[in-house]
Coordinates of C-alpha atoms in Angstrom, one line a residue:
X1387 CA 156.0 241.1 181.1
X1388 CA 154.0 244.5 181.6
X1389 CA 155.3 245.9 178.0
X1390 CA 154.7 242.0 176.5
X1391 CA 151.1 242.1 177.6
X1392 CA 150.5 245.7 176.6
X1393 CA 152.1 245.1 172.8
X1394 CA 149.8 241.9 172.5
X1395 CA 146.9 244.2 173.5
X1396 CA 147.7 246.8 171.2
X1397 CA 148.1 244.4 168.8
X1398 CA 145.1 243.1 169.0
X1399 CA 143.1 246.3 168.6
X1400 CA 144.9 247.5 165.8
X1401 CA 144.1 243.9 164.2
X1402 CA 140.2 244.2 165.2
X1403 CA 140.3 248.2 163.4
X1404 CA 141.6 246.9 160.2
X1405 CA 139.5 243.9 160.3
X1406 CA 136.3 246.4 161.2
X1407 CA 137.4 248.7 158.2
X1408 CA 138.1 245.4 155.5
X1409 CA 134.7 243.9 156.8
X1410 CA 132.9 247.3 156.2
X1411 CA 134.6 247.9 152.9
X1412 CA 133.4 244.2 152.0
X1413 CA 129.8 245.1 152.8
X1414 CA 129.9 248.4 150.8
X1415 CA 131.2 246.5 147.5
X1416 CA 128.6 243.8 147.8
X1417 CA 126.1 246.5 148.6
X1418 CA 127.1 248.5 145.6
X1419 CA 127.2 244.9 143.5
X1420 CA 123.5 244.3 144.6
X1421 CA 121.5 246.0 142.1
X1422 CA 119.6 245.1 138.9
X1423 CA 121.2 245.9 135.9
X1424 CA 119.5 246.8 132.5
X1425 CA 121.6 247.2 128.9
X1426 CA 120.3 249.0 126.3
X1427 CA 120.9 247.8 122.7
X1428 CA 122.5 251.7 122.1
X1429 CA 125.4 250.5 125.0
X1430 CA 123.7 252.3 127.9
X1431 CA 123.2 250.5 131.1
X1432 CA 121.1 251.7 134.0
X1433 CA 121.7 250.2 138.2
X1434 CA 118.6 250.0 140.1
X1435 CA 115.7 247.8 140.5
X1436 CA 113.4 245.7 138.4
X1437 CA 109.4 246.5 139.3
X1438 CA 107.2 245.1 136.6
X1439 CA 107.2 244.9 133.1
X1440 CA 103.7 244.9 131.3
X1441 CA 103.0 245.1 127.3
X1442 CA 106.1 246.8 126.2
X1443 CA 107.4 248.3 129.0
X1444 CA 110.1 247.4 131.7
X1445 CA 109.1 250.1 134.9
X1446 CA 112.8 250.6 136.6
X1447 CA 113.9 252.0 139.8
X1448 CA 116.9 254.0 139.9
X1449 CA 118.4 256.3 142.8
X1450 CA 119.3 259.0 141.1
X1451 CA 116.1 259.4 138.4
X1452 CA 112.9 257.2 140.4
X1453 CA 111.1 255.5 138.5
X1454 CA 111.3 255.2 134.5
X1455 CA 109.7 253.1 131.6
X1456 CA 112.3 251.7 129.2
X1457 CA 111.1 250.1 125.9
X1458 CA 111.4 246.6 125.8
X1459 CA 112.4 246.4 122.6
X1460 CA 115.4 248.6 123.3
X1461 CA 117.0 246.5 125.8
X1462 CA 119.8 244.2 125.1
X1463 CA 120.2 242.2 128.1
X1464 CA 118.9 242.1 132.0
X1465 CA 119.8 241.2 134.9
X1466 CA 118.5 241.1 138.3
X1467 CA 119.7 240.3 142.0
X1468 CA 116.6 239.0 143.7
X1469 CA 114.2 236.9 142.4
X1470 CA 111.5 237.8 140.3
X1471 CA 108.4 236.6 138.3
X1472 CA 108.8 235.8 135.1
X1473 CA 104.8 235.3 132.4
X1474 CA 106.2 233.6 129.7
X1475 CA 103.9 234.3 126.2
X1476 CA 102.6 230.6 126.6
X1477 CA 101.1 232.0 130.3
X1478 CA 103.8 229.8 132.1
X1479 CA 105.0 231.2 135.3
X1480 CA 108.9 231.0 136.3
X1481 CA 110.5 233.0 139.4
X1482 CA 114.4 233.4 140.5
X1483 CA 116.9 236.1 139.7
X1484 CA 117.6 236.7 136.2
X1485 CA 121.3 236.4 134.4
X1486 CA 121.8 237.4 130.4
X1487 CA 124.1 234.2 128.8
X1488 CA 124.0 236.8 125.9
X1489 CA 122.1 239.6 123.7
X1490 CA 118.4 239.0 123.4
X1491 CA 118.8 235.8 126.2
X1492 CA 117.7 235.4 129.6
X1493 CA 118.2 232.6 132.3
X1494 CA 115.6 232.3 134.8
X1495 CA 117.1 230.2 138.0
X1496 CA 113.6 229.0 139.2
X1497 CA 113.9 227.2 142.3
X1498 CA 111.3 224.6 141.0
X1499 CA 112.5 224.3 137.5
X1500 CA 115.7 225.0 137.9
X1501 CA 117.9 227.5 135.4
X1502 CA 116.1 227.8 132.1
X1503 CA 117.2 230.0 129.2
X1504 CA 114.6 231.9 127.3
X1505 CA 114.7 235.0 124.9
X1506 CA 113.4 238.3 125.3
X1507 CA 110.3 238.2 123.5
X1508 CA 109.5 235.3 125.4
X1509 CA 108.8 237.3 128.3
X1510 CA 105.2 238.6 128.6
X1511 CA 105.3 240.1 132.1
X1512 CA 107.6 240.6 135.4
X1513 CA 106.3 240.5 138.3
X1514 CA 102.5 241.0 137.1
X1515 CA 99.8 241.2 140.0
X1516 CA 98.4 239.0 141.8
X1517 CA 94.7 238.5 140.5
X1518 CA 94.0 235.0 142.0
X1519 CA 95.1 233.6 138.7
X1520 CA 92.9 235.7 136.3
X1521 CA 93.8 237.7 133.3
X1522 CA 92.0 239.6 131.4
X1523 CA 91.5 241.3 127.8
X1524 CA 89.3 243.0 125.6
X1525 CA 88.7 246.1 123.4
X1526 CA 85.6 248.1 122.3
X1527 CA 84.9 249.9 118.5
X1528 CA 82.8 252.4 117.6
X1529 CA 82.5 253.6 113.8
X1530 CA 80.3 253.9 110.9
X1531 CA 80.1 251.3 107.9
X1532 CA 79.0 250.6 104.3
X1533 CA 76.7 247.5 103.7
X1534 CA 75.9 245.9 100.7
X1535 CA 72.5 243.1 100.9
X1536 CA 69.8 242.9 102.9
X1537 CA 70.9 246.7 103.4
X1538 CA 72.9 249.5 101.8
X1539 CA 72.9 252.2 103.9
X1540 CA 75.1 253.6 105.9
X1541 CA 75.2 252.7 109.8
X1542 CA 75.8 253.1 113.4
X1543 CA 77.9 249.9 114.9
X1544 CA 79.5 248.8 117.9
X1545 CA 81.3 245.8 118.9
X1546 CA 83.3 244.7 121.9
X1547 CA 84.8 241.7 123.5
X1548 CA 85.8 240.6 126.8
X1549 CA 87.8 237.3 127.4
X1550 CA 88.5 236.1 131.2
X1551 CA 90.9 233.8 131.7
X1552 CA 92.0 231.0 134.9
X1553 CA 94.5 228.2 135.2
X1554 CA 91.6 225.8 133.7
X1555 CA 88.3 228.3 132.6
X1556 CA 88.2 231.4 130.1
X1557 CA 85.3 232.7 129.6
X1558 CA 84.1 235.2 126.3
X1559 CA 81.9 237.4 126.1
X1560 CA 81.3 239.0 122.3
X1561 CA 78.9 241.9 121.0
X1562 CA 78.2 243.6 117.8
X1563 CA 75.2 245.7 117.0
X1564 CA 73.8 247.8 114.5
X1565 CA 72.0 250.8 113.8
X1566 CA 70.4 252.9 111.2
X1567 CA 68.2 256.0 110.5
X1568 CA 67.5 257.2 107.2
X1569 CA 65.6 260.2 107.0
X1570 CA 63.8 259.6 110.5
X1571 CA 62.7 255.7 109.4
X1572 CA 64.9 253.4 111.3
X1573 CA 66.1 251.4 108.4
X1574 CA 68.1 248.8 110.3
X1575 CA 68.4 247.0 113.5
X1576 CA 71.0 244.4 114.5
X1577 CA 72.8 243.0 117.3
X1578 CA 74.6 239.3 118.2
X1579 CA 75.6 238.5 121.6
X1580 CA 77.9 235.8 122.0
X1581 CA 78.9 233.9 125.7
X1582 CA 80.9 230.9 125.5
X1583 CA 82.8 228.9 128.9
X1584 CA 85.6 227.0 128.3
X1585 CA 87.2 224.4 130.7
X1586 CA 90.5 223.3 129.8
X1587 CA 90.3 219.3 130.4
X1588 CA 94.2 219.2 129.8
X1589 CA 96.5 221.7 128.9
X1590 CA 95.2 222.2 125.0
X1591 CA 92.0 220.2 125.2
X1592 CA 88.6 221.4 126.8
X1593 CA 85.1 221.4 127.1
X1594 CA 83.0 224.4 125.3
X1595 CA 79.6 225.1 126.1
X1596 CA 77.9 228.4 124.5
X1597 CA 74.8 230.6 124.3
X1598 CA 73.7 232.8 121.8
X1599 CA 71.3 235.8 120.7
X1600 CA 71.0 237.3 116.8
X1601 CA 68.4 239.7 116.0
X1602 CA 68.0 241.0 112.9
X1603 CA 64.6 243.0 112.6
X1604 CA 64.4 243.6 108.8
X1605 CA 65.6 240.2 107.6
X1606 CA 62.4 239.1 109.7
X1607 CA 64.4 237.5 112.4
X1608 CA 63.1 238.8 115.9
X1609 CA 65.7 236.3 117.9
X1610 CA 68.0 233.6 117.2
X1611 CA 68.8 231.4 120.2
X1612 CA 71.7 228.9 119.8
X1613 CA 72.8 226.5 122.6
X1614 CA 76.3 224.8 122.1
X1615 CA 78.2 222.5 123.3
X1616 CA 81.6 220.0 122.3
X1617 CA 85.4 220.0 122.5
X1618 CA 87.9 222.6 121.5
X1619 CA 91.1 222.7 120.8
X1620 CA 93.7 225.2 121.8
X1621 CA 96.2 224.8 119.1
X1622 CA 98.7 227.7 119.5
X1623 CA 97.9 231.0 122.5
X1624 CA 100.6 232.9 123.3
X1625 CA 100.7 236.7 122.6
X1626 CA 101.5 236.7 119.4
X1627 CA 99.6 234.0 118.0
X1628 CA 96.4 232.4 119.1
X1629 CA 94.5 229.2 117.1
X1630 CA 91.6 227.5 118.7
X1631 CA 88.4 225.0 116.9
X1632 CA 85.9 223.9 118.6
X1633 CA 82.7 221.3 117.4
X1634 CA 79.9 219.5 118.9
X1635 CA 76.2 219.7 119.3
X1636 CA 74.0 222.7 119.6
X1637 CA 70.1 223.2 119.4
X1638 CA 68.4 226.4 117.9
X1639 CA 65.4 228.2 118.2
X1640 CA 64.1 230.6 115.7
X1641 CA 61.4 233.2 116.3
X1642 CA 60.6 234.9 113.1
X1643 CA 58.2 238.2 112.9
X1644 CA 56.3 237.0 109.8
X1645 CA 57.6 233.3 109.0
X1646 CA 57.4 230.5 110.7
X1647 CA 58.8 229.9 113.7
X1648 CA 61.0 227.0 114.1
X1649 CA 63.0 224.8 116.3
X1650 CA 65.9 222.3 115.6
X1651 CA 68.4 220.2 116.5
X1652 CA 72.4 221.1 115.0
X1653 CA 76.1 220.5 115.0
X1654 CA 78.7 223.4 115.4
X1655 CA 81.6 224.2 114.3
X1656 CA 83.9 227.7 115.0
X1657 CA 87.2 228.5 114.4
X1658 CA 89.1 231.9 116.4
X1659 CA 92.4 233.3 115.4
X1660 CA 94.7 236.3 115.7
X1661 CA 98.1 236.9 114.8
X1662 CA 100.5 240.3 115.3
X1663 CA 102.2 240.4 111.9
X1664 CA 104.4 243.1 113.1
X1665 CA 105.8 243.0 116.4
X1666 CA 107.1 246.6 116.6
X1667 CA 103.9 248.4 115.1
X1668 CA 101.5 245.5 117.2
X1669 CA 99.4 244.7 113.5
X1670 CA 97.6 242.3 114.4
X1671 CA 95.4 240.2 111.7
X1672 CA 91.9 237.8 112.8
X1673 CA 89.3 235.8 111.4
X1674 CA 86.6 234.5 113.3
X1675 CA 83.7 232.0 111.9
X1676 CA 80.9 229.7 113.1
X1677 CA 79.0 227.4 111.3
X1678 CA 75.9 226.4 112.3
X1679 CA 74.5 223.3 110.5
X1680 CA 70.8 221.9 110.9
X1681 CA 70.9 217.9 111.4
X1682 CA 67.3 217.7 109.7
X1683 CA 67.5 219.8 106.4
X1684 CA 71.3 219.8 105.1
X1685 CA 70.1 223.6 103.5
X1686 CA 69.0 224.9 106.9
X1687 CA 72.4 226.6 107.5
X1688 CA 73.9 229.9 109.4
X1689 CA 77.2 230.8 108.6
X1690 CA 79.0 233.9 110.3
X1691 CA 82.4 235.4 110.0
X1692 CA 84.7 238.3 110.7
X1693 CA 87.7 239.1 109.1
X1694 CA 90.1 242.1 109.5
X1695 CA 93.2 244.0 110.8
X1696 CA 93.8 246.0 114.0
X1697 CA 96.2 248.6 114.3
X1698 CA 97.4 250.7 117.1
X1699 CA 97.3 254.2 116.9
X1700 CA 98.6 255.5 120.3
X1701 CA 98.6 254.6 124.1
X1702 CA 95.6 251.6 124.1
X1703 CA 93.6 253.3 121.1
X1704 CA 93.0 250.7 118.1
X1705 CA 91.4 251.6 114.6
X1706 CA 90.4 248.1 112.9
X1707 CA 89.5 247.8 109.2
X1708 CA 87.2 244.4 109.1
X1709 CA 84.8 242.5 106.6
X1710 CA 81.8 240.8 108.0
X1711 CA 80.4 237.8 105.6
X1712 CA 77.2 235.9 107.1
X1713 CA 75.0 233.6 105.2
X1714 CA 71.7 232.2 106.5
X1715 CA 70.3 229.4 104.0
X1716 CA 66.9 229.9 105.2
X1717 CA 66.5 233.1 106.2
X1718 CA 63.2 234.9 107.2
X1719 CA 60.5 236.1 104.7
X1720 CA 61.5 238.1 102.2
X1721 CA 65.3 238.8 103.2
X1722 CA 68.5 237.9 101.1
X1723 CA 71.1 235.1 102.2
X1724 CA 73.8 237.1 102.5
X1725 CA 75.2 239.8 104.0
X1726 CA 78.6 241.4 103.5
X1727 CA 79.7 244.4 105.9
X1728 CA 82.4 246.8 105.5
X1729 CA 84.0 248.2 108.5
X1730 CA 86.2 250.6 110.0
X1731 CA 86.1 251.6 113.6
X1732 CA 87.9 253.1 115.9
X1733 CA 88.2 252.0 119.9
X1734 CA 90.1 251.2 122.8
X1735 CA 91.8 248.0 124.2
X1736 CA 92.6 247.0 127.2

């Protein structure tokens, strides 16, 4: 009965050590099995952990290098064993962990939306921060250009633009200004500042309202203010391609060094676009215009518009080759209608 009793024991501890050794051998395989996994179209594939990926670059954590930056465009397929946050281009949000149904595929098993398959160059960001919903971009140019109307000279020009963007408000902010001394005589002296507040009524639809300064000393025009307002249209915005028109009312007053001065009442219509045309070099084409059209006298017109191409040259740097064509109908005493400008600048955007 003794031996009975010490044989059961025995067996019992020699069944609770191989059950302790299976259960840690279990652990250590699904330990091992819980990484992130990233293949690269040249039949590498890395083990670690997904951080972020921003622009063009997937940040990766592995154990045996730290942190590295893999080109997006190099990887085949992803996958990931937590959940993480998923921009699409369009600026919708998904968040689960991440399989690869295939090369160039991704399925997101969001929690709220359930699984969705998207491709690669869907994705605009992983796990971006948290900026209480806002997003941000803008770029800055410096350069000199050739002008042929009112002036032809040589000049001085900056330009810049910031656009701010929520769930349901995006706000622009837009700049160019010009400068020019010949011989010690300043010769020219430009600048437009653009704001506009947008707030997206639905997803595509919303409400513009603007404000406006031009000054243009030697086409007699000491300030230009232009009040807007009207509905836009957000026809495509995703990071390759964004389309938007707006229209509506907008009241102008002129203040003029030697004409007139004058005051009226006008409707509005603009038009913003930019397309990449090359998704590995980032080229990225625009064109920009905003009519401005008095309701009293059908000739009492403003029309303004930039045209050009922006291409990368390293890191954030941009060198843009653009065309400005403006036409004021009624311009000040003794100035031309129109204006043609010939850029190229080189800047930085963010």
């Amino acid at each position: 009965m003794t031996s009975t009793c010490r044989g059961g024991l025995s067996a019992i501890s020699r069944a609770g050590f191989f059950s302790a050794i299976f259960l840690a051998t279990l652990l250590s395989v699904s330990a091992a099995a819980q990484a992130d996994e990233v293949f690269l179209k040249n039949g590498d594939k890395l083990t670690g952990t997904v951080i972020s990926k921003a622009e063009d670059k997937l940040v990766f954590e592995t154990k045996y290098a730290g942190k590295v930056e893999i080109n997006w465009a190099d990887i085949s397929r992803l996958t990931t064993d937590q959940a993480v946050r998923i921009q699409l281009d369009d600026d919708k949000m998904l968040e689960g962990p991440l399989t690869a149904p295939a090369d160039n595929k991704l399925e997101v098993v969001d929690t709220a939306a359930g699984a969705k398959a998207i491709d690669l160059d869907q994705v605009a960001a992983i796990n971006p921060p948290d900026l209480s919903g806002l997003r941000y971009s803008g770029f800055f140019n410096i350069g000199l250009k050739k002008e042929e109307g009112n002036t032809d000279a040589e000049t001085y020009h900056v330009d810049g633009e910031g656009t701010f963007r929520w769930s349901d408000d995006r706000v622009i902010i837009a700049l160019n200004a010009d400068y020019e001394n010949n011989e010690g005589v300043n010769t020219k002296q430009t600048f437009n500042l653009f704001n506009t507040y947008d707030h997206f009524i639905v997803e595509q639809w919303f409400w513009n309202n603007g404000l406006s300064f031009e000054h243009d000393k030697y086409a007699d025009l000491r300030l230009r203010t232009t009040a807007t307002t009207g509905l836009g249209y957000q026809i495509y915005d995703t990071n390759k391609t964004s389309l938007s028109i707006q229209a509506g009312p907008g009241y102008v007053w002129e203040d003029f060094y030697d004409g007139d001065n004058s005051d009226y009442a006008a409707a509005i219509w603009a038009l913003r676009f930019r397309h990449v045309l090359n998704d590995d070099w980032q080229l990225e084409a625009f064109h920009n215009h905003r009519l401005t059209q008095g309701l009293e006298n059908t000739d009492d017109y403003v029309f303004l518009s930039q045209t050009g191409v922006r291409v990368p040259i390293f890191d954030n740097f941009q060198t843009t080759l653009q065309v400005n064509f403006d036409r004021d109908n009624a311009p000040g005493a003794g100035a031309e209608k129109n204006d043609t400008t010939y850029l190229l600048t080189v800047g930085y955007a963010w």
